[in-house]
Each structure stands twice: as C-alpha cells, then as structure tokens.
Amino acid sequence: MERMRNHTCFMLILRATLGMGILVGACEAQLAYDYYKFSCPNVESTVRNAVLGVVLTDPTAPAAFLRLLFHDCQVQGCDASILLDSKPLNGNFEIASRMNFGIRKMETIHRIKYKLEAECPGRVSCADIIALAAKVSVALSGGPNIQIPLGRKDSTTSSRHAADVKIPPPNITVDTLLDVFVSKGLNLEESVAIMGAHTLGGGHCINIVDRLFDWQPDDPMNPTFKAMLRLLCPTQKPLTNLTIVPNDKTSLAFDNYYYKDVLMGKGLFTIDSRMSIDRRTAPIVTEFAANKYRFFQVFSSAFVKLSSSNVLTNDKGEVRRKCNQVN
C-alpha cells in the first residue's frame, strides 16, 4: 500500500504555467512546495547560486547534475544513497557500481551541503539538494523552470548490487524502458519525455561500441552518423574511457533537438533509435520533435514524478550532516 501511495501520490489536475514555470501538485503528506519556508528559506537560492557558479566554469555541469539525480532515483528512490561512501558499508556503496561510471559533480553537492549546514544546521537533506541542483540545471540550460516539492529525507543504506541491477543500460528495449518509468509513476508520454534529458551531455564510447561494430538489423542508425561515431570510437574495446560523444547537436542546451536527431537516425544510444520506431513511442517522439513547448510541459510533469518517487519522508530517513556518511 505504501508503495502504491508513493507511485501515485501526484495530482496532475493542477498545472499552472508562469512564464516557463510549471507547477505539478504532490500529496501534502509526502512532500511540499513550501517545505523550507520557515526552516531554511534561502535554500533554493543557495543551490541556484552554487550551481550557476559551477556552470560558468564548466558548461557541461548541468548534464552531470541531471544524471546524478536520475541515477540516485533509479535505485532506492531519491534518497541521496548515491553519495554514501562511508566505511561501515564495507565497499558495498552505490557509487562503486559499474553503472555509475562517469558520475560527476558530487563534490558540488557536498559544498552546497556545507553552506546550508552553516545557515540551517540539520534541516536540508542531501536528497533535496540533488533534486534542486538538477532542476536548476535544466532551467539554466534553457529548459523549463520546474517547481518541485521538497522534504525528502536521506537514506542510511546504499547498495552497489542494487545499482548494478536497477540502473538501466543504454541498450535496453522499449518494453523495459516503459516498465522502469511506469514503476516510478510515469505514463507513456512522460516516459518518452524523461528520455529527453539526453538533450544535455553525451555518452562514452564504451556505451555505444556494440551498435557500431555488431550489426543490428532493427537499428535505424543513419550510415553517415555511424561512420562519424566510428571515427570517434575506432575500436570495439575503447582505448580510453575519456572520449565523450555529444548526445545531440546542441548538447549544452536543453531543447528538443534530441528528438529531431532521433528521427533522423542520429540517436546516440540503442534505446534512442528503438523509441523512434516503436509503434507506441514513435508518435510521441515525432510530437516532441515538432513542439518544444509540449516537450517542456510533459518533461516537467515527468521530472516531478520521478524526483518524488519512493522518497523517504518524516521519520523514515534522516537529514545527513555530511552527505557521504550516515549520522
């Protein structure tokens, strides 16, 4: 029953647009939009200023913050378990999973936490900081200004094995993709929209070489695009893990070029191409490619649902004083 409540704890009846801001209602018993109104009123501006400072020196940072949120939420829920690395876990911590290869900007979350502990000791969870950093990253990159409810608590557990199993690889089927996001409360359209996060950042050769060197008859990859990727990733076993291939032609901007590229056979990952030809998802991909604002609207709804799925609230978690270790 509790799991059902976490998955369906969202009222999409109320949806108001203010500029590019979109509000999606959430159950009062779980999270609240004004959660820190009295306990830490400057939390959002503190996170925004910190993220902005990082973005000014590293324009790829928004993609990193967004990926950090997604990987955290996929395992135990959005509970900052990905940040735990304390000795009592004996090496069984989430970030050590092979699926978390390339995760960045955790040090920024730690710095933000340090600032907030000085201003509002013991009030703001690391889980909320991750969620806020991701939502700020979307807005700073030109995407929608999503209003998210807050009040997540931090977990006291972390599991490398769980991350190995729960974080989906880039070559999953559409069926598996939909199963993953439906379990988080997203509908079909929202599941396609949340994949639009790939409009930021890029992928490592190790995650795309299989489709470059093992011919797949159902993969509608553009031949010219494939040839270009093979120049960037010339061997089936990458010589280095440092090479990053942009997800789309505007990889620093949050826009709908991801969907436009996918329709032209220029999706970087196998799942990108599969979405463009599956009868359930292809019409939605086409719609988002043609209408950026519709994509923004649905992505906002999906972002709120994903970042609020299976969260710990009240006394089910804690507010860690240091994000990398339990209290």
Short mmCIF file of N, CA and C in Angstrom, two decimals, residues 26-205:
data_model
loop_
_atom_site.label_atom_id
_atom_site.label_comp_id
_atom_site.label_asym_id
_atom_site.label_seq_id
_atom_site.Cartn_x
_atom_site.Cartn_y
_atom_site.Cartn_z
N ALA A 26 1.55 17.73 -5.60
CA ALA A 26 2.01 16.50 -4.95
C ALA A 26 1.28 16.33 -3.64
N CYS A 27 1.17 15.10 -3.17
CA CYS A 27 0.45 14.83 -1.92
C CYS A 27 1.08 15.58 -0.76
N GLU A 28 0.26 16.25 0.00
CA GLU A 28 0.75 17.03 1.13
C GLU A 28 1.44 16.13 2.16
N ALA A 29 0.97 14.90 2.28
CA ALA A 29 1.52 14.01 3.30
C ALA A 29 2.95 13.59 2.97
N GLN A 30 3.35 13.75 1.71
CA GLN A 30 4.67 13.30 1.30
C GLN A 30 5.66 14.46 1.23
N LEU A 31 5.46 15.36 0.30
CA LEU A 31 6.36 16.48 0.06
C LEU A 31 5.55 17.76 -0.03
N ALA A 32 6.23 18.90 0.05
CA ALA A 32 5.52 20.18 -0.01
C ALA A 32 6.37 21.21 -0.74
N TYR A 33 5.71 22.09 -1.48
CA TYR A 33 6.43 23.12 -2.23
C TYR A 33 7.04 24.17 -1.31
N ASP A 34 6.46 24.34 -0.14
CA ASP A 34 6.97 25.37 0.79
C ASP A 34 7.63 24.71 2.02
N TYR A 35 8.19 23.55 1.84
CA TYR A 35 8.71 22.76 2.95
C TYR A 35 9.73 23.53 3.79
N TYR A 36 10.59 24.32 3.15
CA TYR A 36 11.64 25.04 3.87
C TYR A 36 11.31 26.53 4.08
N LYS A 37 10.06 26.86 3.96
CA LYS A 37 9.65 28.27 4.05
C LYS A 37 10.14 28.92 5.34
N PHE A 38 10.07 28.20 6.44
CA PHE A 38 10.47 28.76 7.73
C PHE A 38 11.79 28.19 8.23
N SER A 39 12.07 26.94 7.92
CA SER A 39 13.27 26.29 8.47
C SER A 39 14.55 26.65 7.71
N CYS A 40 14.43 26.98 6.41
CA CYS A 40 15.62 27.36 5.62
C CYS A 40 15.14 28.08 4.36
N PRO A 41 14.66 29.30 4.49
CA PRO A 41 14.01 30.00 3.38
C PRO A 41 14.90 30.29 2.17
N ASN A 42 16.22 30.29 2.34
CA ASN A 42 17.11 30.61 1.23
C ASN A 42 17.68 29.38 0.54
N VAL A 43 17.12 28.23 0.80
CA VAL A 43 17.71 27.00 0.28
C VAL A 43 17.79 26.99 -1.25
N GLU A 44 16.73 27.40 -1.91
CA GLU A 44 16.73 27.32 -3.38
C GLU A 44 17.70 28.32 -4.00
N SER A 45 17.78 29.51 -3.45
CA SER A 45 18.72 30.50 -3.99
C SER A 45 20.16 30.07 -3.72
N THR A 46 20.40 29.44 -2.58
CA THR A 46 21.74 28.95 -2.27
C THR A 46 22.18 27.88 -3.27
N VAL A 47 21.28 26.95 -3.57
CA VAL A 47 21.60 25.90 -4.53
C VAL A 47 21.79 26.50 -5.92
N ARG A 48 20.90 27.42 -6.28
CA ARG A 48 20.99 28.01 -7.63
C ARG A 48 22.30 28.77 -7.81
N ASN A 49 22.68 29.55 -6.85
CA ASN A 49 23.92 30.33 -6.96
C ASN A 49 25.15 29.41 -7.05
N ALA A 50 25.13 28.34 -6.30
CA ALA A 50 26.25 27.40 -6.32
C ALA A 50 26.34 26.70 -7.67
N VAL A 51 25.20 26.25 -8.18
CA VAL A 51 25.20 25.57 -9.48
C VAL A 51 25.59 26.53 -10.59
N LEU A 52 25.08 27.75 -10.53
CA LEU A 52 25.43 28.75 -11.54
C LEU A 52 26.93 29.00 -11.56
N GLY A 53 27.53 29.08 -10.39
CA GLY A 53 28.97 29.29 -10.32
C GLY A 53 29.75 28.17 -10.99
N VAL A 54 29.28 26.94 -10.84
CA VAL A 54 29.94 25.80 -11.46
C VAL A 54 29.73 25.82 -12.98
N VAL A 55 28.50 26.14 -13.40
CA VAL A 55 28.18 26.15 -14.83
C VAL A 55 28.99 27.20 -15.59
N LEU A 56 29.28 28.32 -14.94
CA LEU A 56 30.05 29.38 -15.59
C LEU A 56 31.46 28.92 -15.94
N THR A 57 31.99 27.98 -15.18
CA THR A 57 33.33 27.47 -15.45
C THR A 57 33.31 26.12 -16.17
N ASP A 58 32.18 25.41 -16.10
CA ASP A 58 32.05 24.12 -16.76
C ASP A 58 30.65 24.00 -17.36
N PRO A 59 30.48 24.34 -18.64
CA PRO A 59 29.15 24.31 -19.26
C PRO A 59 28.55 22.91 -19.39
N THR A 60 29.35 21.87 -19.13
CA THR A 60 28.81 20.51 -19.18
C THR A 60 28.22 20.08 -17.83
N ALA A 61 28.33 20.93 -16.82
CA ALA A 61 27.87 20.58 -15.48
C ALA A 61 26.38 20.26 -15.40
N PRO A 62 25.48 20.99 -16.10
CA PRO A 62 24.05 20.65 -15.99
C PRO A 62 23.74 19.20 -16.33
N ALA A 63 24.40 18.68 -17.35
CA ALA A 63 24.18 17.27 -17.70
C ALA A 63 24.60 16.36 -16.56
N ALA A 64 25.69 16.72 -15.88
CA ALA A 64 26.19 15.90 -14.77
C ALA A 64 25.22 15.92 -13.60
N PHE A 65 24.67 17.09 -13.26
CA PHE A 65 23.72 17.18 -12.15
C PHE A 65 22.43 16.41 -12.46
N LEU A 66 22.00 16.48 -13.72
CA LEU A 66 20.78 15.78 -14.12
C LEU A 66 20.99 14.27 -14.06
N ARG A 67 22.14 13.81 -14.51
CA ARG A 67 22.44 12.38 -14.47
C ARG A 67 22.57 11.89 -13.03
N LEU A 68 23.15 12.71 -12.18
CA LEU A 68 23.28 12.35 -10.77
C LEU A 68 21.91 12.09 -10.15
N LEU A 69 20.95 12.95 -10.44
CA LEU A 69 19.59 12.76 -9.92
C LEU A 69 18.99 11.47 -10.44
N PHE A 70 19.07 11.24 -11.75
CA PHE A 70 18.46 10.06 -12.32
C PHE A 70 19.04 8.78 -11.75
N HIS A 71 20.36 8.74 -11.59
CA HIS A 71 20.98 7.52 -11.07
C HIS A 71 20.64 7.32 -9.59
N ASP A 72 20.53 8.40 -8.85
CA ASP A 72 20.14 8.27 -7.45
C ASP A 72 18.71 7.74 -7.34
N CYS A 73 17.81 8.30 -8.13
CA CYS A 73 16.39 7.94 -8.03
C CYS A 73 16.10 6.53 -8.53
N GLN A 74 16.92 6.00 -9.41
CA GLN A 74 16.65 4.69 -10.00
C GLN A 74 16.84 3.54 -9.02
N VAL A 75 17.62 3.73 -7.99
CA VAL A 75 17.99 2.59 -7.15
C VAL A 75 17.05 2.43 -5.95
N GLN A 76 17.19 3.23 -4.94
CA GLN A 76 16.34 3.09 -3.75
C GLN A 76 15.27 4.18 -3.69
N GLY A 77 15.21 4.99 -4.71
CA GLY A 77 14.39 6.19 -4.69
C GLY A 77 15.31 7.38 -4.53
N CYS A 78 14.76 8.57 -4.56
CA CYS A 78 15.57 9.80 -4.50
C CYS A 78 15.95 10.08 -3.04
N ASP A 79 17.02 9.42 -2.59
CA ASP A 79 17.35 9.44 -1.17
C ASP A 79 18.82 9.74 -0.90
N ALA A 80 19.55 10.20 -1.93
CA ALA A 80 20.98 10.53 -1.80
C ALA A 80 21.83 9.32 -1.43
N SER A 81 21.32 8.12 -1.67
CA SER A 81 22.13 6.93 -1.38
C SER A 81 23.37 6.87 -2.28
N ILE A 82 23.31 7.52 -3.42
CA ILE A 82 24.44 7.50 -4.34
C ILE A 82 25.65 8.25 -3.78
N LEU A 83 25.43 9.10 -2.78
CA LEU A 83 26.52 9.89 -2.22
C LEU A 83 27.24 9.17 -1.08
N LEU A 84 26.66 8.10 -0.57
CA LEU A 84 27.25 7.42 0.58
C LEU A 84 28.52 6.66 0.20
N ASP A 85 29.55 6.83 0.98
CA ASP A 85 30.78 6.08 0.75
C ASP A 85 31.49 5.78 2.07
N SER A 86 30.76 5.81 3.17
CA SER A 86 31.37 5.66 4.49
C SER A 86 31.83 4.24 4.75
N LYS A 87 32.81 4.09 5.63
CA LYS A 87 33.46 2.81 5.89
C LYS A 87 32.51 1.71 6.38
N PRO A 88 31.49 2.02 7.18
CA PRO A 88 30.62 0.93 7.65
C PRO A 88 29.97 0.13 6.53
N LEU A 89 29.95 0.68 5.31
CA LEU A 89 29.33 -0.03 4.19
C LEU A 89 30.26 -1.07 3.59
N ASN A 90 31.53 -1.07 4.00
CA ASN A 90 32.50 -2.08 3.58
C ASN A 90 32.58 -2.25 2.06
N GLY A 91 32.57 -1.14 1.36
CA GLY A 91 32.72 -1.19 -0.10
C GLY A 91 31.45 -1.43 -0.86
N ASN A 92 30.37 -1.75 -0.15
CA ASN A 92 29.10 -2.02 -0.82
C ASN A 92 28.29 -0.74 -0.97
N PHE A 93 28.89 0.28 -1.58
CA PHE A 93 28.16 1.52 -1.74
C PHE A 93 27.84 1.76 -3.21
N GLU A 94 26.76 2.46 -3.43
CA GLU A 94 26.13 2.60 -4.74
C GLU A 94 27.05 3.18 -5.81
N ILE A 95 27.79 4.21 -5.45
CA ILE A 95 28.61 4.90 -6.43
C ILE A 95 29.67 3.98 -7.02
N ALA A 96 30.01 2.89 -6.33
CA ALA A 96 31.03 1.96 -6.82
C ALA A 96 30.53 1.07 -7.96
N SER A 97 29.23 1.10 -8.22
CA SER A 97 28.66 0.27 -9.29
C SER A 97 29.22 0.67 -10.65
N ARG A 98 29.40 -0.31 -11.52
CA ARG A 98 29.86 -0.04 -12.88
C ARG A 98 28.85 0.82 -13.64
N MET A 99 27.60 0.78 -13.23
CA MET A 99 26.56 1.57 -13.90
C MET A 99 26.69 3.06 -13.59
N ASN A 100 27.46 3.40 -12.56
CA ASN A 100 27.66 4.80 -12.19
C ASN A 100 28.97 5.37 -12.74
N PHE A 101 29.53 4.68 -13.72
CA PHE A 101 30.74 5.17 -14.36
C PHE A 101 30.51 6.58 -14.91
N GLY A 102 31.42 7.49 -14.61
CA GLY A 102 31.35 8.84 -15.16
C GLY A 102 30.47 9.81 -14.39
N ILE A 103 29.90 9.38 -13.26
CA ILE A 103 29.10 10.30 -12.44
C ILE A 103 30.02 11.42 -11.93
N ARG A 104 29.55 12.68 -12.08
CA ARG A 104 30.38 13.83 -11.70
C ARG A 104 29.60 14.81 -10.83
N LYS A 105 30.34 15.77 -10.33
CA LYS A 105 29.81 16.93 -9.59
C LYS A 105 29.26 16.60 -8.21
N MET A 106 29.61 15.45 -7.68
CA MET A 106 29.20 15.15 -6.31
C MET A 106 29.87 16.11 -5.32
N GLU A 107 31.07 16.55 -5.66
CA GLU A 107 31.76 17.47 -4.76
C GLU A 107 31.01 18.79 -4.62
N THR A 108 30.27 19.19 -5.68
CA THR A 108 29.47 20.41 -5.59
C THR A 108 28.33 20.22 -4.61
N ILE A 109 27.70 19.05 -4.62
CA ILE A 109 26.62 18.76 -3.67
C ILE A 109 27.17 18.84 -2.25
N HIS A 110 28.37 18.32 -2.04
CA HIS A 110 28.98 18.38 -0.70
C HIS A 110 29.24 19.83 -0.28
N ARG A 111 29.69 20.67 -1.22
CA ARG A 111 29.94 22.08 -0.89
C ARG A 111 28.65 22.81 -0.56
N ILE A 112 27.60 22.52 -1.32
CA ILE A 112 26.30 23.16 -1.04
C ILE A 112 25.81 22.74 0.34
N LYS A 113 25.97 21.46 0.64
CA LYS A 113 25.55 20.96 1.95
C LYS A 113 26.30 21.67 3.07
N TYR A 114 27.60 21.88 2.87
CA TYR A 114 28.41 22.57 3.88
C TYR A 114 27.87 23.98 4.13
N LYS A 115 27.52 24.68 3.05
CA LYS A 115 26.97 26.03 3.19
C LYS A 115 25.63 26.01 3.92
N LEU A 116 24.78 25.07 3.57
CA LEU A 116 23.46 25.01 4.19
C LEU A 116 23.52 24.56 5.64
N GLU A 117 24.48 23.73 5.97
CA GLU A 117 24.65 23.33 7.37
C GLU A 117 25.05 24.53 8.23
N ALA A 118 25.82 25.45 7.64
CA ALA A 118 26.22 26.65 8.38
C ALA A 118 25.03 27.58 8.59
N GLU A 119 24.13 27.60 7.61
CA GLU A 119 22.98 28.50 7.68
C GLU A 119 21.77 27.86 8.37
N CYS A 120 21.52 26.60 8.05
CA CYS A 120 20.34 25.89 8.58
C CYS A 120 20.77 24.50 9.04
N PRO A 121 21.46 24.38 10.14
CA PRO A 121 22.01 23.08 10.56
C PRO A 121 20.95 22.00 10.75
N GLY A 122 21.21 20.86 10.11
CA GLY A 122 20.34 19.71 10.29
C GLY A 122 18.97 19.82 9.65
N ARG A 123 18.82 20.75 8.70
CA ARG A 123 17.49 20.99 8.12
C ARG A 123 17.33 20.43 6.70
N VAL A 124 18.30 20.70 5.84
CA VAL A 124 18.15 20.40 4.41
C VAL A 124 18.83 19.07 4.07
N SER A 125 18.08 18.16 3.49
CA SER A 125 18.61 16.84 3.15
C SER A 125 19.48 16.91 1.91
N CYS A 126 20.39 15.97 1.82
CA CYS A 126 21.23 15.85 0.62
C CYS A 126 20.37 15.45 -0.58
N ALA A 127 19.32 14.67 -0.33
CA ALA A 127 18.42 14.26 -1.41
C ALA A 127 17.74 15.46 -2.04
N ASP A 128 17.30 16.41 -1.23
CA ASP A 128 16.69 17.63 -1.77
C ASP A 128 17.70 18.48 -2.52
N ILE A 129 18.94 18.50 -2.05
CA ILE A 129 19.98 19.28 -2.74
C ILE A 129 20.22 18.70 -4.13
N ILE A 130 20.28 17.38 -4.25
CA ILE A 130 20.46 16.75 -5.56
C ILE A 130 19.31 17.12 -6.49
N ALA A 131 18.08 17.03 -5.98
CA ALA A 131 16.91 17.33 -6.79
C ALA A 131 16.90 18.80 -7.23
N LEU A 132 17.23 19.69 -6.32
CA LEU A 132 17.27 21.12 -6.65
C LEU A 132 18.37 21.43 -7.65
N ALA A 133 19.53 20.83 -7.50
CA ALA A 133 20.63 21.06 -8.43
C ALA A 133 20.25 20.62 -9.84
N ALA A 134 19.52 19.52 -9.95
CA ALA A 134 19.09 19.03 -11.26
C ALA A 134 18.05 19.95 -11.88
N LYS A 135 17.10 20.38 -11.10
CA LYS A 135 16.05 21.25 -11.64
C LYS A 135 16.61 22.62 -12.03
N VAL A 136 17.56 23.13 -11.27
CA VAL A 136 18.23 24.38 -11.62
C VAL A 136 19.03 24.21 -12.90
N SER A 137 19.66 23.07 -13.06
CA SER A 137 20.46 22.80 -14.26
C SER A 137 19.61 22.82 -15.52
N VAL A 138 18.41 22.28 -15.44
CA VAL A 138 17.50 22.30 -16.58
C VAL A 138 17.18 23.74 -16.97
N ALA A 139 16.83 24.55 -15.98
CA ALA A 139 16.46 25.95 -16.25
C ALA A 139 17.64 26.75 -16.79
N LEU A 140 18.82 26.59 -16.21
CA LEU A 140 20.00 27.34 -16.65
C LEU A 140 20.42 26.97 -18.06
N SER A 141 20.01 25.79 -18.52
CA SER A 141 20.37 25.34 -19.86
C SER A 141 19.33 25.73 -20.91
N GLY A 142 18.32 26.48 -20.50
CA GLY A 142 17.30 26.91 -21.44
C GLY A 142 16.02 26.12 -21.38
N GLY A 143 15.92 25.18 -20.44
CA GLY A 143 14.72 24.37 -20.30
C GLY A 143 13.70 25.01 -19.38
N PRO A 144 12.65 24.28 -19.04
CA PRO A 144 11.59 24.82 -18.19
C PRO A 144 12.05 25.03 -16.76
N ASN A 145 11.47 26.02 -16.10
CA ASN A 145 11.73 26.27 -14.69
C ASN A 145 10.72 25.45 -13.88
N ILE A 146 11.10 24.26 -13.52
CA ILE A 146 10.18 23.31 -12.89
C ILE A 146 10.12 23.57 -11.39
N GLN A 147 8.92 23.67 -10.88
CA GLN A 147 8.73 23.81 -9.44
C GLN A 147 8.58 22.42 -8.84
N ILE A 148 9.43 22.07 -7.90
CA ILE A 148 9.38 20.72 -7.34
C ILE A 148 9.08 20.77 -5.84
N PRO A 149 8.32 19.80 -5.35
CA PRO A 149 8.09 19.72 -3.90
C PRO A 149 9.33 19.20 -3.19
N LEU A 150 9.49 19.59 -1.94
CA LEU A 150 10.68 19.23 -1.17
C LEU A 150 10.28 18.54 0.13
N GLY A 151 11.28 18.04 0.83
CA GLY A 151 11.02 17.34 2.08
C GLY A 151 11.54 15.92 2.07
N ARG A 152 12.34 15.58 1.06
CA ARG A 152 12.94 14.24 1.02
C ARG A 152 13.89 14.07 2.21
N LYS A 153 13.99 12.85 2.69
CA LYS A 153 14.99 12.53 3.71
C LYS A 153 16.06 11.63 3.08
N ASP A 154 17.20 11.58 3.73
CA ASP A 154 18.32 10.79 3.23
C ASP A 154 18.26 9.37 3.78
N SER A 155 18.72 8.43 2.98
CA SER A 155 18.74 7.04 3.42
C SER A 155 19.96 6.77 4.29
N THR A 156 19.93 5.67 4.98
CA THR A 156 21.08 5.23 5.78
C THR A 156 21.71 3.98 5.19
N THR A 157 21.24 3.61 4.00
CA THR A 157 21.78 2.43 3.33
C THR A 157 22.15 2.75 1.89
N SER A 158 23.02 1.92 1.34
CA SER A 158 23.46 2.08 -0.05
C SER A 158 23.92 0.73 -0.54
N SER A 159 23.64 0.40 -1.79
CA SER A 159 23.96 -0.93 -2.28
C SER A 159 24.53 -0.90 -3.69
N ARG A 160 25.75 -1.37 -3.81
CA ARG A 160 26.38 -1.48 -5.13
C ARG A 160 25.61 -2.47 -6.01
N HIS A 161 25.22 -3.58 -5.43
CA HIS A 161 24.49 -4.60 -6.20
C HIS A 161 23.17 -4.04 -6.71
N ALA A 162 22.46 -3.30 -5.87
CA ALA A 162 21.18 -2.73 -6.29
C ALA A 162 21.37 -1.79 -7.46
N ALA A 163 22.44 -1.01 -7.45
CA ALA A 163 22.72 -0.10 -8.57
C ALA A 163 23.03 -0.89 -9.83
N ASP A 164 23.78 -1.98 -9.71
CA ASP A 164 24.08 -2.83 -10.87
C ASP A 164 22.81 -3.33 -11.53
N VAL A 165 21.81 -3.63 -10.71
CA VAL A 165 20.58 -4.23 -11.21
C VAL A 165 19.56 -3.19 -11.65
N LYS A 166 19.44 -2.11 -10.92
CA LYS A 166 18.34 -1.17 -11.11
C LYS A 166 18.59 -0.10 -12.18
N ILE A 167 19.84 0.32 -12.36
CA ILE A 167 20.11 1.38 -13.33
C ILE A 167 20.11 0.78 -14.73
N PRO A 168 19.21 1.22 -15.61
CA PRO A 168 19.10 0.58 -16.93
C PRO A 168 20.27 0.92 -17.84
N PRO A 169 20.75 -0.05 -18.62
CA PRO A 169 21.83 0.19 -19.57
C PRO A 169 21.28 0.91 -20.81
N PRO A 170 22.16 1.47 -21.65
CA PRO A 170 21.70 2.24 -22.81
C PRO A 170 21.14 1.39 -23.95
N ASN A 171 21.24 0.06 -23.84
CA ASN A 171 20.75 -0.80 -24.92
C ASN A 171 19.47 -1.54 -24.53
N ILE A 172 18.74 -1.04 -23.56
CA ILE A 172 17.51 -1.70 -23.13
C ILE A 172 16.44 -1.61 -24.23
N THR A 173 15.45 -2.47 -24.12
CA THR A 173 14.32 -2.44 -25.04
C THR A 173 13.31 -1.38 -24.60
N VAL A 174 12.40 -1.04 -25.49
CA VAL A 174 11.36 -0.08 -25.14
C VAL A 174 10.47 -0.65 -24.04
N ASP A 175 10.20 -1.94 -24.10
CA ASP A 175 9.38 -2.56 -23.05
C ASP A 175 10.01 -2.37 -21.67
N THR A 176 11.31 -2.63 -21.58
CA THR A 176 11.99 -2.47 -20.30
C THR A 176 12.00 -1.01 -19.87
N LEU A 177 12.24 -0.12 -20.82
CA LEU A 177 12.23 1.31 -20.52
C LEU A 177 10.90 1.74 -19.91
N LEU A 178 9.81 1.32 -20.53
CA LEU A 178 8.49 1.70 -20.04
C LEU A 178 8.22 1.07 -18.68
N ASP A 179 8.66 -0.16 -18.48
CA ASP A 179 8.49 -0.79 -17.17
C ASP A 179 9.20 0.00 -16.08
N VAL A 180 10.43 0.45 -16.39
CA VAL A 180 11.22 1.20 -15.42
C VAL A 180 10.49 2.46 -14.99
N PHE A 181 9.99 3.22 -15.96
CA PHE A 181 9.39 4.50 -15.61
C PHE A 181 7.95 4.39 -15.13
N VAL A 182 7.23 3.38 -15.60
CA VAL A 182 5.89 3.15 -15.06
C VAL A 182 5.98 2.83 -13.57
N SER A 183 7.04 2.11 -13.18
CA SER A 183 7.21 1.78 -11.76
C SER A 183 7.48 3.04 -10.93
N LYS A 184 7.85 4.12 -11.59
CA LYS A 184 8.07 5.40 -10.90
C LYS A 184 6.85 6.31 -10.99
N GLY A 185 5.78 5.81 -11.59
CA GLY A 185 4.55 6.59 -11.67
C GLY A 185 4.36 7.37 -12.95
N LEU A 186 5.28 7.23 -13.92
CA LEU A 186 5.17 7.97 -15.17
C LEU A 186 4.27 7.24 -16.15
N ASN A 187 3.54 8.00 -16.99
CA ASN A 187 2.75 7.38 -18.04
C ASN A 187 3.60 7.27 -19.31
N LEU A 188 3.00 6.81 -20.40
CA LEU A 188 3.74 6.58 -21.64
C LEU A 188 4.38 7.86 -22.16
N GLU A 189 3.61 8.93 -22.25
CA GLU A 189 4.14 10.18 -22.79
C GLU A 189 5.25 10.73 -21.90
N GLU A 190 5.08 10.63 -20.60
CA GLU A 190 6.10 11.12 -19.66
C GLU A 190 7.37 10.28 -19.74
N SER A 191 7.23 8.99 -20.01
CA SER A 191 8.40 8.12 -20.13
C SER A 191 9.25 8.51 -21.33
N VAL A 192 8.61 8.88 -22.42
CA VAL A 192 9.35 9.35 -23.59
C VAL A 192 9.95 10.73 -23.31
N ALA A 193 9.22 11.56 -22.57
CA ALA A 193 9.71 12.91 -22.27
C ALA A 193 10.92 12.88 -21.36
N ILE A 194 10.93 11.99 -20.37
CA ILE A 194 12.06 11.98 -19.44
C ILE A 194 13.34 11.56 -20.15
N MET A 195 13.21 10.79 -21.23
CA MET A 195 14.39 10.43 -22.03
C MET A 195 14.97 11.65 -22.72
N GLY A 196 14.18 12.72 -22.81
CA GLY A 196 14.67 13.96 -23.40
C GLY A 196 15.76 14.61 -22.59
N ALA A 197 16.02 14.11 -21.39
CA ALA A 197 17.17 14.59 -20.62
C ALA A 197 18.46 14.35 -21.38
N HIS A 198 18.43 13.41 -22.33
CA HIS A 198 19.59 13.15 -23.18
C HIS A 198 19.92 14.32 -24.09
N THR A 199 19.07 15.34 -24.08
CA THR A 199 19.40 16.52 -24.87
C THR A 199 20.61 17.25 -24.30
N LEU A 200 20.95 16.95 -23.05
CA LEU A 200 22.15 17.52 -22.43
C LEU A 200 23.24 16.46 -22.34
N GLY A 201 24.47 16.88 -22.55
CA GLY A 201 25.60 15.99 -22.31
C GLY A 201 25.91 15.04 -23.45
N GLY A 202 26.56 13.94 -23.11
CA GLY A 202 26.99 12.98 -24.10
C GLY A 202 27.17 11.60 -23.51
N GLY A 203 27.68 10.70 -24.33
CA GLY A 203 27.88 9.33 -23.89
C GLY A 203 29.31 8.88 -24.14
N HIS A 204 29.75 7.89 -23.38
CA HIS A 204 31.09 7.34 -23.55
C HIS A 204 31.09 6.24 -24.60
N CYS A 205 32.22 6.10 -25.26
CA CYS A 205 32.35 5.08 -26.31
C CYS A 205 31.94 3.70 -25.82
#
